Short mmCIF file of C-alpha atoms in Angstrom, two decimals:
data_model
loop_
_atom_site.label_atom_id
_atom_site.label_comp_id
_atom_site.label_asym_id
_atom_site.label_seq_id
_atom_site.Cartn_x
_atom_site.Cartn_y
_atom_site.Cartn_z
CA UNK A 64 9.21 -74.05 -63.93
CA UNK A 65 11.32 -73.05 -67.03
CA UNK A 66 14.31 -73.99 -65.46
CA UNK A 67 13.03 -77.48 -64.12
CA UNK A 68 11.52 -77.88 -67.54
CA UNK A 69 14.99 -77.79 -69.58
CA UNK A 70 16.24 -80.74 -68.57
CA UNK A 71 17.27 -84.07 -69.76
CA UNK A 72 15.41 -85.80 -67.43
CA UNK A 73 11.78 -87.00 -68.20
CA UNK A 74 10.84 -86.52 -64.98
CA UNK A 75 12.22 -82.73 -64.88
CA UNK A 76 10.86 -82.09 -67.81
CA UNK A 77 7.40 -83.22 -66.50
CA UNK A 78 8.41 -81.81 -63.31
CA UNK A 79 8.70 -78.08 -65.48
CA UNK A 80 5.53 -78.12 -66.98
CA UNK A 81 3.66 -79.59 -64.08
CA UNK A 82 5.06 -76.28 -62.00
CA UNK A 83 4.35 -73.87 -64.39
CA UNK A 84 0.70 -74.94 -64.49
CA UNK A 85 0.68 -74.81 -60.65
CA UNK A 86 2.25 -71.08 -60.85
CA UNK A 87 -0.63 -70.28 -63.37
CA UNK A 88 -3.42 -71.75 -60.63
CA UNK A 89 -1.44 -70.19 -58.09
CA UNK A 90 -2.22 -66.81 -59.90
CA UNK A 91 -5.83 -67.56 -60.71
CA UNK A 92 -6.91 -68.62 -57.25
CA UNK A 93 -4.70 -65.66 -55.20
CA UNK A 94 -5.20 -62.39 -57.71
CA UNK A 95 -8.38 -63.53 -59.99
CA UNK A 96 -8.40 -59.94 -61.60
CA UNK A 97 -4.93 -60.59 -63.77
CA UNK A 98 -7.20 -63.41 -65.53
CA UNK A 99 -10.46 -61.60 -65.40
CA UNK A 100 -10.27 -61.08 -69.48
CA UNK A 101 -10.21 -64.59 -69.95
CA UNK A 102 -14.30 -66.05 -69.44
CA UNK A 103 -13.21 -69.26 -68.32
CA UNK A 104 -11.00 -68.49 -65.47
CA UNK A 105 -14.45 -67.03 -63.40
CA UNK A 106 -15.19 -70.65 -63.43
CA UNK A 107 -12.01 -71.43 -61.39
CA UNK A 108 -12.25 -68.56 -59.21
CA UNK A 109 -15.73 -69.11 -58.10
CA UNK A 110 -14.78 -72.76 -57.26
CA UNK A 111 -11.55 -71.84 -55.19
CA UNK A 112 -14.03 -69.09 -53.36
CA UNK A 113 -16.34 -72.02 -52.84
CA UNK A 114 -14.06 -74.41 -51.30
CA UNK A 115 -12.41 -72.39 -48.37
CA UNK A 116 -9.16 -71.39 -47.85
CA UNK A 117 -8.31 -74.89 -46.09
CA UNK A 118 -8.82 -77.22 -48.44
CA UNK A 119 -7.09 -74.55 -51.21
CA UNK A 120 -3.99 -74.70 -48.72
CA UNK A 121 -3.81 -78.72 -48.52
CA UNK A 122 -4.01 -78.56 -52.28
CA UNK A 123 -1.22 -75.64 -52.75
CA UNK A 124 0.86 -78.33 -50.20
CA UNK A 125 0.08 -81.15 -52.17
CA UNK A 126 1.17 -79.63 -55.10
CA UNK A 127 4.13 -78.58 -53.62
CA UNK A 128 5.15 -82.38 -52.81
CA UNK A 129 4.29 -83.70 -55.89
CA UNK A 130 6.54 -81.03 -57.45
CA UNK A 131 9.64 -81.85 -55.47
CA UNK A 132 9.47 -85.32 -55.16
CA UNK A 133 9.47 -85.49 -59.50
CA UNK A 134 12.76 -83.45 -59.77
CA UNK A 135 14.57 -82.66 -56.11
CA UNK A 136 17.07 -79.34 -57.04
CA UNK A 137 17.82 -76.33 -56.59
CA UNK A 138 14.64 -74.15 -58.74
CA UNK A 139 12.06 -76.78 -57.46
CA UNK A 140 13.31 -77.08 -54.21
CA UNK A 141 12.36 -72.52 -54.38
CA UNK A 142 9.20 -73.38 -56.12
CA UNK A 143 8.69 -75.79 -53.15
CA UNK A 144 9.18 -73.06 -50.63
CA UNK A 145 6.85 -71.11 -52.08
CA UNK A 146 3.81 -72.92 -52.40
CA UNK A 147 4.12 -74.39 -48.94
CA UNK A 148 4.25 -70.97 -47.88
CA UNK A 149 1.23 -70.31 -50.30
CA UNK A 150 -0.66 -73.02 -48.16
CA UNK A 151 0.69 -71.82 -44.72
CA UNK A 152 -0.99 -68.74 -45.42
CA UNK A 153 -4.01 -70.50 -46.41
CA UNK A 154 -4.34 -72.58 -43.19
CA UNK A 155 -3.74 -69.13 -40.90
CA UNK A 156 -6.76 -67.21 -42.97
CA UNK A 157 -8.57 -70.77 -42.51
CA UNK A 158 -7.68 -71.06 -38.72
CA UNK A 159 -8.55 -67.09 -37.61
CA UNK A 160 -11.70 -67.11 -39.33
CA UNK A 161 -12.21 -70.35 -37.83
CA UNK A 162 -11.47 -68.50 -34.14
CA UNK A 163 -13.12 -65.67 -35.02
CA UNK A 164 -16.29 -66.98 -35.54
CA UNK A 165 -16.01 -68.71 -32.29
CA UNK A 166 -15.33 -65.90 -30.39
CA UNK A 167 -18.92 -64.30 -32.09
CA UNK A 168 -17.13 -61.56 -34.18
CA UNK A 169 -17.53 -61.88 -38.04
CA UNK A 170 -14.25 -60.71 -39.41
CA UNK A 171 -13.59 -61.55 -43.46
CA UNK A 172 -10.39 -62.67 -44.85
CA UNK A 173 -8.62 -59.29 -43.33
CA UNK A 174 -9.26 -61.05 -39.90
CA UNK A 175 -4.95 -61.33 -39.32
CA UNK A 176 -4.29 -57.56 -39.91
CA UNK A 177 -4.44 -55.36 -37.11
CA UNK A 178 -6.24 -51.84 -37.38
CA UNK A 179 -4.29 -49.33 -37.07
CA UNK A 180 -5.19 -46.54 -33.60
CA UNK A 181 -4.33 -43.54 -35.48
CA UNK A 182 -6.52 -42.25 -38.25
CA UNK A 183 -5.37 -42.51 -42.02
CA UNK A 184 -3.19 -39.97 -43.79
CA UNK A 185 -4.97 -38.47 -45.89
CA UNK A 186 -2.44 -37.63 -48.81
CA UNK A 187 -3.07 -34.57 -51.36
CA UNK A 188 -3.83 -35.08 -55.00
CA UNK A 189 -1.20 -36.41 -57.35
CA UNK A 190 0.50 -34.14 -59.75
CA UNK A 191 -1.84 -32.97 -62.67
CA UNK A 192 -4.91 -34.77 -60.80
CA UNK A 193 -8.14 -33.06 -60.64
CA UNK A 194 -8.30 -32.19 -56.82
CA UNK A 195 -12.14 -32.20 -57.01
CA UNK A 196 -12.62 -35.53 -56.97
#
């Protein structure tokens, strides 16, 4: 967004600020507890939660389109990638919950990673730890 966003284009410039407050929603809606200290972000975060993870994905794709088609080059055309890859991800969560539920088995958002058949590790203590707890 930086990069976009020192520019002498108006669009670019636009184009800059418009993707750094996409990266900023990007990281509010995917890892809520880096904003956690600030009280209005829970507002955001139970919204996103609230919406399901398709319509979250359309938006991350419109985003994305809106973003290259101000300034087409080289650090939007990354940012680009990115948040249709954001969205990609979004659709898969929205489309195996959507096939798990069909199938009868309630899986949560974990629902694409498969469990492992051999028991954890169980690894010892780290150095200076208490190894009572």
């Amino acid at each position: 967004g930086v990069v976009a966003a020192i520019s002498l284009s108006i669009s670019c410039i636009f184009s800059g600020i418009f993707l750094i407050l996409t990266g900023m929603f990007i990281l509010l809606i995917e890892t809520p507890f880096c904003c956690a200290f600030i009280p209005q972000t829970e507002y955001i975060t139970r919204a996103t939660d609230k919406m399901g993870p398709l319509s979250v994905g359309i938006v991350c794709g419109v985003m994305a389109i809106i973003t290259i088609a101000m300034c087409p080059g080289v650090s939007t055309g990354f940012a680009f990638l990115f948040l249709l890859a954001s969205a990609g991800l979004r659709i898969r969560e929205f489309i195996l919950a959507r096939r798990a539920r069909s199938q009868g088995t309630a899986l949560g958002p974990e629902a694409g990673i498969v469990q492992d058949a051999h028991p954890s590790f169980v690894a010892a203590p780290a150095y200076g730890a208490d190894p009572m707890m």
